[in-house]
XYZ file of C-alpha atoms in Angstrom:
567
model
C -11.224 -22.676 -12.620
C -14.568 -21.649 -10.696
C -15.047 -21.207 -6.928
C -14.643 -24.372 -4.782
C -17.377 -26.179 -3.159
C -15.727 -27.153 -0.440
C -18.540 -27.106 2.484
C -16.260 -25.097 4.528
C -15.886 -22.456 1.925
C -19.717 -21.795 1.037
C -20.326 -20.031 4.375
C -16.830 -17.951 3.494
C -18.523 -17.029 -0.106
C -21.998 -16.084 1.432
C -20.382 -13.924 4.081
C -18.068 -11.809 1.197
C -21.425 -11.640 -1.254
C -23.307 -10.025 1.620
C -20.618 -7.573 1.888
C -20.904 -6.304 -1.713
C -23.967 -6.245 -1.726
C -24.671 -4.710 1.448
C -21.804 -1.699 0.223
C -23.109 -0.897 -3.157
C -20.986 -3.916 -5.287
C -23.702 -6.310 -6.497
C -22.563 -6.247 -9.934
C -18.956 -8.004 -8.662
C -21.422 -10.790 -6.895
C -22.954 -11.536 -10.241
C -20.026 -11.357 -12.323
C -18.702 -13.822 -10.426
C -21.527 -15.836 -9.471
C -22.165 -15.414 -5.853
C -25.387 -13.891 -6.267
C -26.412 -17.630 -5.733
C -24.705 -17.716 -2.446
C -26.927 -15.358 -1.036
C -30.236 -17.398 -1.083
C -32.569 -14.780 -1.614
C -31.289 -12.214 0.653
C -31.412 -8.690 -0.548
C -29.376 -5.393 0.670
C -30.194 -3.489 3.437
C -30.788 0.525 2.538
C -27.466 2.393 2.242
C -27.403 4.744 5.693
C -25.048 8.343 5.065
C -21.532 7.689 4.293
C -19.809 7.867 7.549
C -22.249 5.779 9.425
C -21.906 3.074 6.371
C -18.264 3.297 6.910
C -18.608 2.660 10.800
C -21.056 -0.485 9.668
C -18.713 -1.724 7.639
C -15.918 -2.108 10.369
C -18.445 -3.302 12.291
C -19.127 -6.240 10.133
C -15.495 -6.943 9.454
C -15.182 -7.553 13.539
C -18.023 -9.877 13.321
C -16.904 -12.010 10.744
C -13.210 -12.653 12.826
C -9.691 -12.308 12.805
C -8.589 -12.072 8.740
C -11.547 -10.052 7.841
C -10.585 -7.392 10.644
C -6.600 -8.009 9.836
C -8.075 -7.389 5.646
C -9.625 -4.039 6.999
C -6.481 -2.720 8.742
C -4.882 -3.885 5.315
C -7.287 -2.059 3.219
C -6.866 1.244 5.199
C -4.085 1.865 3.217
C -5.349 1.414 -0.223
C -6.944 4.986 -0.341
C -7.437 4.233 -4.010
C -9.769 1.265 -3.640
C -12.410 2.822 -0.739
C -13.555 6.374 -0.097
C -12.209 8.473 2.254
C -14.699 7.716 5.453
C -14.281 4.456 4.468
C -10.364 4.178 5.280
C -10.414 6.833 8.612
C -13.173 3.913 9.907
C -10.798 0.791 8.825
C -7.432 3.003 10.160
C -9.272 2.876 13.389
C -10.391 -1.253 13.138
C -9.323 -3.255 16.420
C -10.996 -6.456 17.694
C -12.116 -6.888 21.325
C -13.220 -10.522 21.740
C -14.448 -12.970 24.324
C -11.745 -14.352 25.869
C -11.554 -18.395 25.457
C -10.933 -20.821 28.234
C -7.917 -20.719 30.957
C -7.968 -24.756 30.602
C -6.956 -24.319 26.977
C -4.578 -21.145 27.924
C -3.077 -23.991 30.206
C -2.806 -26.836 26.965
C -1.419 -23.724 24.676
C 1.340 -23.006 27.687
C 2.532 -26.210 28.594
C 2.995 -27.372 25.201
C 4.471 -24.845 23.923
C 7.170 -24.237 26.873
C 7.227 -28.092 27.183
C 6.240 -28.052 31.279
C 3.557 -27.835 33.309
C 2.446 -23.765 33.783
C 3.259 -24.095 37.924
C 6.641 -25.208 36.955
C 7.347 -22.155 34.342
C 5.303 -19.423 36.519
C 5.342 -18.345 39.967
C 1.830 -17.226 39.317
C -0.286 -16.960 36.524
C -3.779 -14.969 36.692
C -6.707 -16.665 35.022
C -8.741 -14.090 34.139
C -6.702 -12.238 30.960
C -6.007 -7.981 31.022
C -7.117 -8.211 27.106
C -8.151 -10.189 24.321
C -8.440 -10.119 20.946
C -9.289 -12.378 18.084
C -5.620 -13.494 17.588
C -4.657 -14.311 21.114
C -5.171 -13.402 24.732
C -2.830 -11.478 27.130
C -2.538 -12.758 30.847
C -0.355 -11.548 33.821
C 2.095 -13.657 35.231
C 4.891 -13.948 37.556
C 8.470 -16.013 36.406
C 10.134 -17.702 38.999
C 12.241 -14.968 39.240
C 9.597 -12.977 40.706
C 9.584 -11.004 37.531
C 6.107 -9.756 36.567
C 5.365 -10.000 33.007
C 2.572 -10.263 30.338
C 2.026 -13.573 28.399
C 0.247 -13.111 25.094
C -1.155 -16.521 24.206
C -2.365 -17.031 20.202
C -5.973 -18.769 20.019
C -6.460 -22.170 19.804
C -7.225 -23.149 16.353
C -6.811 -19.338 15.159
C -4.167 -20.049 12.526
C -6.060 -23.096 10.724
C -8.898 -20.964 10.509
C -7.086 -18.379 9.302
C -5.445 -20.062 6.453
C -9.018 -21.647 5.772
C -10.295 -18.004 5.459
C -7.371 -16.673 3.381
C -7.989 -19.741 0.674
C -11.456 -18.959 0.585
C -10.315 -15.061 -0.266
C -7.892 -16.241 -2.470
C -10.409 -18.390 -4.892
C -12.978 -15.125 -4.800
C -9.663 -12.868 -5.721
C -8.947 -14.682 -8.557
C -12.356 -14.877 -10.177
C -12.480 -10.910 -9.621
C -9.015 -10.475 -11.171
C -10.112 -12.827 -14.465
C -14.507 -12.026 -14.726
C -14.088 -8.247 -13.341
C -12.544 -4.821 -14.756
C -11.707 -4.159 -10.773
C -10.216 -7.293 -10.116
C -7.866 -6.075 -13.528
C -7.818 -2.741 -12.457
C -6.747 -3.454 -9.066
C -4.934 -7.009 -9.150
C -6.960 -8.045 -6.040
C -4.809 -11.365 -6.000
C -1.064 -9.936 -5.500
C -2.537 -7.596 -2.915
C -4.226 -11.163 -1.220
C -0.924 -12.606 -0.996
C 1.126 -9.674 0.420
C -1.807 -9.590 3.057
C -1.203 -13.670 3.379
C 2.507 -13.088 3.644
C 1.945 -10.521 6.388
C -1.118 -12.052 8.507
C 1.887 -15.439 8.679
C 4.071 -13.203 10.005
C 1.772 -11.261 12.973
C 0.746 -15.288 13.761
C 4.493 -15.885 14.631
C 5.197 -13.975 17.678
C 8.753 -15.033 18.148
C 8.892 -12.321 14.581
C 6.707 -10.195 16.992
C 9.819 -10.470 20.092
C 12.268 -9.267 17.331
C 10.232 -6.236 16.279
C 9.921 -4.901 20.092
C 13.708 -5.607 20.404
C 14.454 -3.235 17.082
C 11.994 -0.806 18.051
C 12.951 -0.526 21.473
C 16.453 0.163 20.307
C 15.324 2.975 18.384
C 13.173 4.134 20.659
C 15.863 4.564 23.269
C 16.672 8.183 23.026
C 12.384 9.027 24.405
C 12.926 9.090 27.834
C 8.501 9.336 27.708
C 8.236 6.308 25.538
C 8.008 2.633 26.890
C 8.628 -0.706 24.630
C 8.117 -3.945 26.280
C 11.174 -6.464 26.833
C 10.630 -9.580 25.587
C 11.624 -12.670 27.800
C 13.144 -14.955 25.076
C 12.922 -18.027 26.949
C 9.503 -17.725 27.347
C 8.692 -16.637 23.827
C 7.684 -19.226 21.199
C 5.916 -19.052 17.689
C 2.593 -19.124 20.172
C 3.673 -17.641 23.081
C 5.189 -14.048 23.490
C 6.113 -12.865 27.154
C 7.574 -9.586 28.122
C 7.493 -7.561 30.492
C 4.310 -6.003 32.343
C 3.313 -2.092 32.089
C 0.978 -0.710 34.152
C -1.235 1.474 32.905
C -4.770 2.255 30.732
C -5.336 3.196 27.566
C -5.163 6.845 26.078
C -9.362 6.156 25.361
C -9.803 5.769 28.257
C -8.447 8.787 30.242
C -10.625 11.128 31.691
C -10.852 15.569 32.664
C -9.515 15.202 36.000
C -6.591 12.562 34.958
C -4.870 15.051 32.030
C -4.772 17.537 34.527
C -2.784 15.636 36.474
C -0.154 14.843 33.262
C 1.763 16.623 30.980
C -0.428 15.256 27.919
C 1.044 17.971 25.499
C 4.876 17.215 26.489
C 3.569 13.506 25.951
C 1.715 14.054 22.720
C 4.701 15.892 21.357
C 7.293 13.173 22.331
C 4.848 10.660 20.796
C 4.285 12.524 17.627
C 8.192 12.989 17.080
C 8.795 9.086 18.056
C 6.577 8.059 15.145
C 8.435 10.926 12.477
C 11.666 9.236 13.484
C 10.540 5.609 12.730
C 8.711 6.417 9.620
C 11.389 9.714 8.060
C 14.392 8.502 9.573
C 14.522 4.470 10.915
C 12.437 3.357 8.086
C 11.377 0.645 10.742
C 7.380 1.934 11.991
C 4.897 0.715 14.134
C 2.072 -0.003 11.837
C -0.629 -0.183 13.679
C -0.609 3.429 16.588
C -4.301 2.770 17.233
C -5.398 3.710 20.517
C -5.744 0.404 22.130
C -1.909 -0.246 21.053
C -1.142 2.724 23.587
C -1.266 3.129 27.378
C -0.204 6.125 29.602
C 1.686 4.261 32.642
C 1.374 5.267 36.401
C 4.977 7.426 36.219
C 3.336 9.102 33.012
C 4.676 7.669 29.782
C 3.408 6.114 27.194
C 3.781 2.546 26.551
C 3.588 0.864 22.358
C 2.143 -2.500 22.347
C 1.511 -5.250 19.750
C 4.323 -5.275 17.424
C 2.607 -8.011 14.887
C 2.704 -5.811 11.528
C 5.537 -3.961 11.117
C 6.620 -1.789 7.949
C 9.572 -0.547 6.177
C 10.578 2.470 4.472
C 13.367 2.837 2.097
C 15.884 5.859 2.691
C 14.920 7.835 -0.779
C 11.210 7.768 -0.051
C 11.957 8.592 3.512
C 13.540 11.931 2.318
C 10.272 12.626 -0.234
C 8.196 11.662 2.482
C 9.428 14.382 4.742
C 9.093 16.850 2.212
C 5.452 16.203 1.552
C 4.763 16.493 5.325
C 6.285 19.659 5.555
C 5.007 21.171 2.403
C 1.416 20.596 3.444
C 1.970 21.206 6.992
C 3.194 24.680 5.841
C 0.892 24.862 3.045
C 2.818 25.014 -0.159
C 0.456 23.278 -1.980
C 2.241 23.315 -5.675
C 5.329 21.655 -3.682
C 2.796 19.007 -2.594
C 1.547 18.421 -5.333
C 5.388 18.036 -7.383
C 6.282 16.077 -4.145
C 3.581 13.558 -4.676
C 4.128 13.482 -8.270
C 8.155 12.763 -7.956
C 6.989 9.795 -5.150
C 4.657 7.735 -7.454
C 4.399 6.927 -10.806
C 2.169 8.650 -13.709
C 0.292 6.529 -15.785
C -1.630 6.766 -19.124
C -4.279 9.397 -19.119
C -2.720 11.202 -16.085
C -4.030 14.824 -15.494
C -1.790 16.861 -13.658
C -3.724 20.346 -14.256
C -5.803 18.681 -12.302
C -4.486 17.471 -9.232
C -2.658 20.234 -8.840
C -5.491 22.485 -8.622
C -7.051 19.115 -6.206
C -4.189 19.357 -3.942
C -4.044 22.992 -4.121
C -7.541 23.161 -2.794
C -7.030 20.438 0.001
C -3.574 22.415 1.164
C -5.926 25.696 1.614
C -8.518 24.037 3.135
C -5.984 22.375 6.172
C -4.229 25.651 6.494
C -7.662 27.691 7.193
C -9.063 25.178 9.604
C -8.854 25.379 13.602
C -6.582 23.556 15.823
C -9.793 20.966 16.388
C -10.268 20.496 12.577
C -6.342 19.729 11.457
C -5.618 16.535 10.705
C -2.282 15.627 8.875
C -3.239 12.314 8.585
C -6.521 13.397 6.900
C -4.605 15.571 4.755
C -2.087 12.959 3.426
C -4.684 10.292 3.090
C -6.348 12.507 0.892
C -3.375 13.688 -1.380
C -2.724 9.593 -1.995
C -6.108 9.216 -3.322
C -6.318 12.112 -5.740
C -3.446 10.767 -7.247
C -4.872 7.604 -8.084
C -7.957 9.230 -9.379
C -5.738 11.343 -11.452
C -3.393 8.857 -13.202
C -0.805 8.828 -10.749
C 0.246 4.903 -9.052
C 1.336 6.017 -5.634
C 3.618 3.729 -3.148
C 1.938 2.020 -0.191
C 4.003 3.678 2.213
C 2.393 7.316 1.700
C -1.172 5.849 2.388
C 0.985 4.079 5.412
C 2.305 7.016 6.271
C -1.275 8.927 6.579
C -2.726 5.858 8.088
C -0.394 6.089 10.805
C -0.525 10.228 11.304
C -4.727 9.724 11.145
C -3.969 7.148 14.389
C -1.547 9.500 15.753
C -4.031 12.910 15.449
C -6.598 11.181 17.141
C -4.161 9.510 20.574
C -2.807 13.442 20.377
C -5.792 15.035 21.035
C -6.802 12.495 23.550
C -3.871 13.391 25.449
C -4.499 17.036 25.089
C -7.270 18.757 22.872
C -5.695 21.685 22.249
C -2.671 19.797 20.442
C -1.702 21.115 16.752
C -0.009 17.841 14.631
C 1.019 20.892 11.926
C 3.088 22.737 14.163
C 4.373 19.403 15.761
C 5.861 18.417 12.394
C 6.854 21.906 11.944
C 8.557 21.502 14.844
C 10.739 18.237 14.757
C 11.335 18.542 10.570
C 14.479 20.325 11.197
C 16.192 17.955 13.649
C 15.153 14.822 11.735
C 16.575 17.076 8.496
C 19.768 17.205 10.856
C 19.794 13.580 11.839
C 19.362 12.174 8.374
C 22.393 14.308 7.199
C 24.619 13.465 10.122
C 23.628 9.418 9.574
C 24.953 10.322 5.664
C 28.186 11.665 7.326
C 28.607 7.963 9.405
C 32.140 6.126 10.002
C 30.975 3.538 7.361
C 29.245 6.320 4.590
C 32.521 8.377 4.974
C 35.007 4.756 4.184
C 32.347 3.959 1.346
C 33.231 7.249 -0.361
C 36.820 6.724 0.440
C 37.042 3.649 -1.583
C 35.280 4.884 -4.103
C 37.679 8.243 -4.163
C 40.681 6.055 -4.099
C 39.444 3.817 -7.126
C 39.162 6.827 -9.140
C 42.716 8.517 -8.627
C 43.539 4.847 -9.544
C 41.871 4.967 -12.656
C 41.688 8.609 -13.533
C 45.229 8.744 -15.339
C 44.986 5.733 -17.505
C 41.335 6.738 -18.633
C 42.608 10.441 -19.516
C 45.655 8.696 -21.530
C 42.696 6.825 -23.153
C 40.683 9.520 -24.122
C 43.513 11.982 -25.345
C 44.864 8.992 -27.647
C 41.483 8.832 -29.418
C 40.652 12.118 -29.345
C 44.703 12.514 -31.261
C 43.950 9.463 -33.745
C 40.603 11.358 -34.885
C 38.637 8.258 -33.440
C 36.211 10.273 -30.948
C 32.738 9.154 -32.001
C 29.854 10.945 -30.069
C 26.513 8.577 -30.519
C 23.184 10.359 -29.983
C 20.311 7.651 -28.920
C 17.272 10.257 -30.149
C 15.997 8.539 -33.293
C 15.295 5.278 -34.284
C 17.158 5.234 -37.769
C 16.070 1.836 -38.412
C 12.329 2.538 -37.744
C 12.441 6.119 -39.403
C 13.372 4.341 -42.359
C 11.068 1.548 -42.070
C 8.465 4.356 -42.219
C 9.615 6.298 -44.631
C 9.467 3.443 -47.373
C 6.056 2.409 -46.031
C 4.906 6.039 -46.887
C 6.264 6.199 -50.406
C 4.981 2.723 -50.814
C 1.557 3.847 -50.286
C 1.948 7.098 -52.534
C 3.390 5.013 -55.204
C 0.681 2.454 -54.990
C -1.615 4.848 -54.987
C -0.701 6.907 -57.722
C -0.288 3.761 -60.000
C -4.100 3.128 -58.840
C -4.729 6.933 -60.144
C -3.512 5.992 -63.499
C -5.322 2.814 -64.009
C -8.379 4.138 -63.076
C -7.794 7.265 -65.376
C -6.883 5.103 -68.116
C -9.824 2.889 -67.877
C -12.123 6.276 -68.488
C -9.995 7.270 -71.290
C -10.514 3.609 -72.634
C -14.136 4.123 -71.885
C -14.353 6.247 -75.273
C -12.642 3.557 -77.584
C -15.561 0.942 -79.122
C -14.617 -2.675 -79.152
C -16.379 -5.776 -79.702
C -15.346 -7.378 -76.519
C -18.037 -5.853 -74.378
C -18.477 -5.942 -70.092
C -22.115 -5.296 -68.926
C -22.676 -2.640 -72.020
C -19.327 -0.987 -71.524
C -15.863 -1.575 -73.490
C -14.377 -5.154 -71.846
C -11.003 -3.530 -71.543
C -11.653 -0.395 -69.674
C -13.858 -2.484 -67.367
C -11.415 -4.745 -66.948
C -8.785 -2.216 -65.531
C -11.323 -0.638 -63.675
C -12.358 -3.764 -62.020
C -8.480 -4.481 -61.093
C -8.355 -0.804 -59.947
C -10.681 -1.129 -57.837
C -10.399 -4.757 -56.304
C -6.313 -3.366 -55.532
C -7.780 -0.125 -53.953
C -9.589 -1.841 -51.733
C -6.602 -3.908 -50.407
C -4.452 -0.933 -50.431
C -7.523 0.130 -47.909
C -7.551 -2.891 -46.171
C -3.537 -3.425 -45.593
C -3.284 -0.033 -44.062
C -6.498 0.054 -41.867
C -5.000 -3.619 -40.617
C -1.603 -2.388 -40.054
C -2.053 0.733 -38.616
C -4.921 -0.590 -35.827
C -1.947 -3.322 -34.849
C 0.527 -1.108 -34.651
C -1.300 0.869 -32.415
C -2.376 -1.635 -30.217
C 1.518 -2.928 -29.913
C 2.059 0.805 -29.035
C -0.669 0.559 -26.311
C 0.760 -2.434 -24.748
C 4.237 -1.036 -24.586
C 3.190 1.860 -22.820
C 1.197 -0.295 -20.164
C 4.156 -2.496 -19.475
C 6.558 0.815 -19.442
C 3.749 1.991 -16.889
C 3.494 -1.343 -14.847
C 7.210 -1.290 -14.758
C-alpha cells in the first residue's frame, strides 16, 4: 500500500518531506518517495546545532496543533533526536491568534445547550490566552463566581484526525521501505501519540485530571490547582475556576524581591518528586506557560490535557537514579539505569558505564548556574539506547519534566540548586513510600495471605515428609536440554562417521589407482575413478548439508534472541 493521494493529504506529505530534508533526513524522503512532493525545493544550509534545534520547534508551531503536540511527544524519545534537539521540543508551547468571539459564542451555546447570557453573568470577549487547541476566556456564573472557560477550536479536532492519518500513511511506509522506521517502529509510537492527542481533545478527561491532581496536591499549602465547575464542563468546554496571576517568564528583578521564589521553587520542585516517585499520577507538561505565580504568592498548574503514569516498582528505581546522580555515584547510576530498562543484543556495558561515569563527574563539578538534573537524566536515557540498552518512556518523562522544572526554578530564583533540592526531599518521599506499604489495606493483604499459609502449612509438611519417607523426593534441575544435547551429539558423530567413510573411499580409490584393468575412465583405471567420483560428489553434500544447516540454525537462534529481547 503506497501513500494516498487524497488532495488533502499532498500538502500534509510536502510539509513532513521539507522537514527531513531541511534536518539532515533526505535519504527517508527518497526511500519513501516524497522527494517528489517537494517540487524542486532544496534544503536550506544546516545553522549550529542548538540554533537548528530552536528552528525546528519553530517549524513544528507553524505547521499547527499535532505537529507541536508530535514535538512535545518526541521530547521524550531521547533515543530518536540529539540532545539540543529534545531540551528545544521539552520547551515547545503554541501561542496562536485567537479565533472569533461569534464562534466562541456557537461553540458555548451548543455545547451547554443555552444561549451564553443565560449560562454567564458575564463573559469577556477578548480571551487571557490562546493556543492552537482552544482559547481561554474569563467569565462570571450566575453565581457571581469568576471562572475561566477554555473553549476547544472550531474545526481543531477534524483537522487533527486529518493530520494524524496523513502521519499515519508516512509511518507506515518508514516502518516497511526504512531501517529507522524498523529500528524505531514509528507506527506504534503514532498511535500511542493518536491515543493521547484524543484524550487532551476531551476536556471533560482534562476536569478529572485537575480533580486527581488537586487531591494530591493538597498537602502544598504554595501550590494552586484549578476547580473544575462540572456543570459547565463538556467534551469542548472546560470551566474552572479563575487564578490571578502571570507567568513565571514573565517576572521581573524588582517582583522576586518582593517573593519568597526559593521557598516557592523548593515547594514546586518537591510537588513534582511526589507525583512522579510517589503518586505515579504527573503533570506532563511543567513548561513555563503551564505556571503562574498568583497575587498572594503561589504558584498555580494549568492545562491538565496529557497526563502520565508511573508504576510503583519503577517509581522506587526512579528515585534511586535521581539520587545517585544528584550525589554523584555514578557506577550506581549506571546499575540503576541498567536494572530500569532492558539490554539488548550487542549491548556494551564497559561502555556506558565509563559514559555515565563521565556525565555524573561532569554535573557534580559544575556551578549552581550550570546543574541541570533534567539535563543529566535526559542524557543517561540516551546513552543507553546508544549502548544496547531499551529504556522505559517514563525515565526520558521523568528528565523531560525535571529539564521544565530547572528552568521555572531558576526563574523563580537564580541561585536555586535542583541537586540539593532532591537531596533534600529523597528522604521524606523514602519515608512516605514505606509508610503507604504499611497502609490499613497492605497490612489486611498480608494478613490473608499469612492466614492462608498456617492453613496450608501442616498438610504441605505431611506431604513432603511422606515422600521424602517413601524414597519418592525427585529434585529436577532445568540446566540442560537433554533432548537437544543429544540431538547434537548424534549429528556430530554423524558427520565424523560420514566423513571417515569418505576417507576410506577416497584412500581406496588411490590404492585402486595401481591395479591395471581394461575398463578405463579418462586414462585412469574405471574403478578407482569411479569411487573417487562418488567420493567426491558425497563430500560435497556432506559440505553442503552442514553449511545449510548450520547458517539456519543460526538464523533461528538470531530470531529467538530478538523476540526474547522485544519481549
Amino acid at each position: 500500500m503506497g501513500l494516498s493521494l487524497k488532495t488533502e493529504h499532498l500538502k500534509r506529505y510536502s510539509d513532513v518531506a521539507r522537514l527531513f530534508v531541511k534536518y539532515g533526513r533526505s535519504d527517508l524522503v527518497k526511500s519513501v518517495g516524497l522527494d517528489e512532493a517537494l517540487e524542486g525545493e532544496t534544503a536550506e544550509p544546516l545553522p549550529e546545532v542548538r540554533e537548528l534545534a530552536l528552528e525546528l520547534a519553530r517549524d513544528l508551531e507553524e505547521l499547527g496543533p499535532t505537529y507541536v503536540k508530535l514535538g512535545q511527544l518526541l521530547s521524550t524519545r531521547p533515543d530518536l533526536l540529539p540532545l539540543p534537539f529534545i531540551e528545544a521540543l521539552a520547551r515547545l508551547q503554541d501561542d496562536v491568534e485567537p479565533f472569533p468571539f461569534s464562534e466562541v459564542e456557537g461553540v458555548v451555546t451548543a455545547e451547554l445547550g443555552v444561549r451564553m447570557n443565560k449560562a454567564f453573568l458575564g463573559f469577556d470577549e477578548e480571551p487571557v490566552a490562546a493556543a492552537s487547541l482552544g482559547q481561554v476566556h474569563r467569565a462570571v456564573l450566575r453565581s457571581g463566581r469568576e471562572v475561566a472557560v477554555k473553549v476547544q477550536r472550531p474545526g481543531i479536532r477534524e483537522r487533527i484526525i486529518a493530520d494524524l492519518e496523513a502521519l499515519g500513511e508516512l509511518a507506515g511506509m518508514l516502518d516497511r521501505h526504512t531501517e529507522t522506521g524498523q529500528r524505531y517502529e514509528l507506527s506504534p509510537f503514532l498511535e500511542e501519540f493518536r491515543k493521547a492527542l484524543m484524550r487532551e481533545l476531551d476536556y471533560r478527561a482534562e476536569a478529572r485530571n485537575l480533580a486527581t491532581l488537586r487531591e494530591n496536591l493538597a498537602g502544598f499549602e504554595r501550590i494552586v490547582v484549578p476547580q473544575a465547575v462540572d456543570d459547565y464542563t463538556t467534551s469542548r468546554l472546560l470551566t474552572t475556576d479563575y487564578v490571578r496571576g502571570h507567568k513565571v517568564t514573565t517576572l521581573n528583578p524588582v517582583a522576586r524581591l518582593d517573593m519568597d521564589g526559593s521557598g516557592l521553587a523548593d515547594q514546586l520542585f518537591e510537588a513534582y518528586l511526589k507525583q512522579i516517585l510517589l503518586d505515579g499520577f504527573v503533570h506532563a507538561d511543567p513548561h513555563p506557560g503551564n505556571i503562574f505565580v498568583t497575587y498572594d504568592d503561589r504558584l498555580a498548574l494549568f492545562d491538565l490535557g496529557m497526563v502520565a503514569r508511573v508504576a510503583p516498582p519503577l517509581q522506587e528505581k526512579l528515585l534511586q537514579l535521581l539520587i545517585a546522580v544528584s550525589e554523584g555515584r555514578s557506577d550506581e547510576a549506571a546499575t540503576v539505569a541498567l536494572a530500569i530498562g532492558v539490554p539488548k543484543e550487542g549491548f556494551d556495558e564497559i561502555g556506558f558505564r565509563r559514559k555515565v561515569a563521565e556525565l555524573v563527574a561532569q554535573a557534580q563539578g559544575a556551578s549552581i548556574e550550570q546543574i541541570q538534573v533534567g539535563r543529566s537524566i535526559l542524557l543517561v536515557s540516551r546513552m543507553a539506547g546508544e549502548c544496547g540498552v531499551r529504556v522505559p518512556p517514563e525515565l526520558a518523562l521523568l528528565g523531560k519534566t525535571l529539564l521544565n522544572l530547572d528552568q521555572v526554578g531558576r526563574a523563580l530564583d537564580p541561585g536555586f540548586d535542583p541537586n540539593a533540592a532532591i537531596r533534600r526531599h529523597a528522604a521524606d518521599l523514602t519515608q512516605q513510600r514505606m509508610r503507604r506499604s504499611f497502609s490499613m489495606g497492605s497490612l489486611l493483604g498480608t494478613a490473608v495471605e499469612m492466614k492462608d499459609f498456617l492453613q496450608r502449612f501442616p498438610a504441605r509438611v505431611n506431604r513432603l515428609l511422606d515422600t521424602v519417607a517413601d524414597n519418592r523426593l525427585k529434585v529436577q534441575v532445568d540446566a540442560i536440554d537433554e533432548k537437544l544435547l543429544v540431538e547434537g551429539i548424534n549429528k556430530v558423530a554423524n558427520r565424523i562417521t560420514m566423513g571417515l567413510v569418505l576417507a576410506a573411499m577416497i584412500v581406496g580409490a588411490a590404492m585402486l589407482m595401481r591395479v591395471e584393468t581394461s575398463f578405463r575412465i579418462l586414462g585412469y583405471p574405471g574403478l578407482a575413478m569411479l569411487l573417487f567420483l562418488v567420493a567426491a560428489g558425497s563430500g560435497l553434500a556432506l559440505v553442503v548439508n552442514i553449511f545449510v544447516t548450520d547458517h539456519r540454525a543460526e538464523r533461528e537462534a538470531r530470531s529467538l534472541r530478538k523476540e526474547s529481547g522485544s519481549a
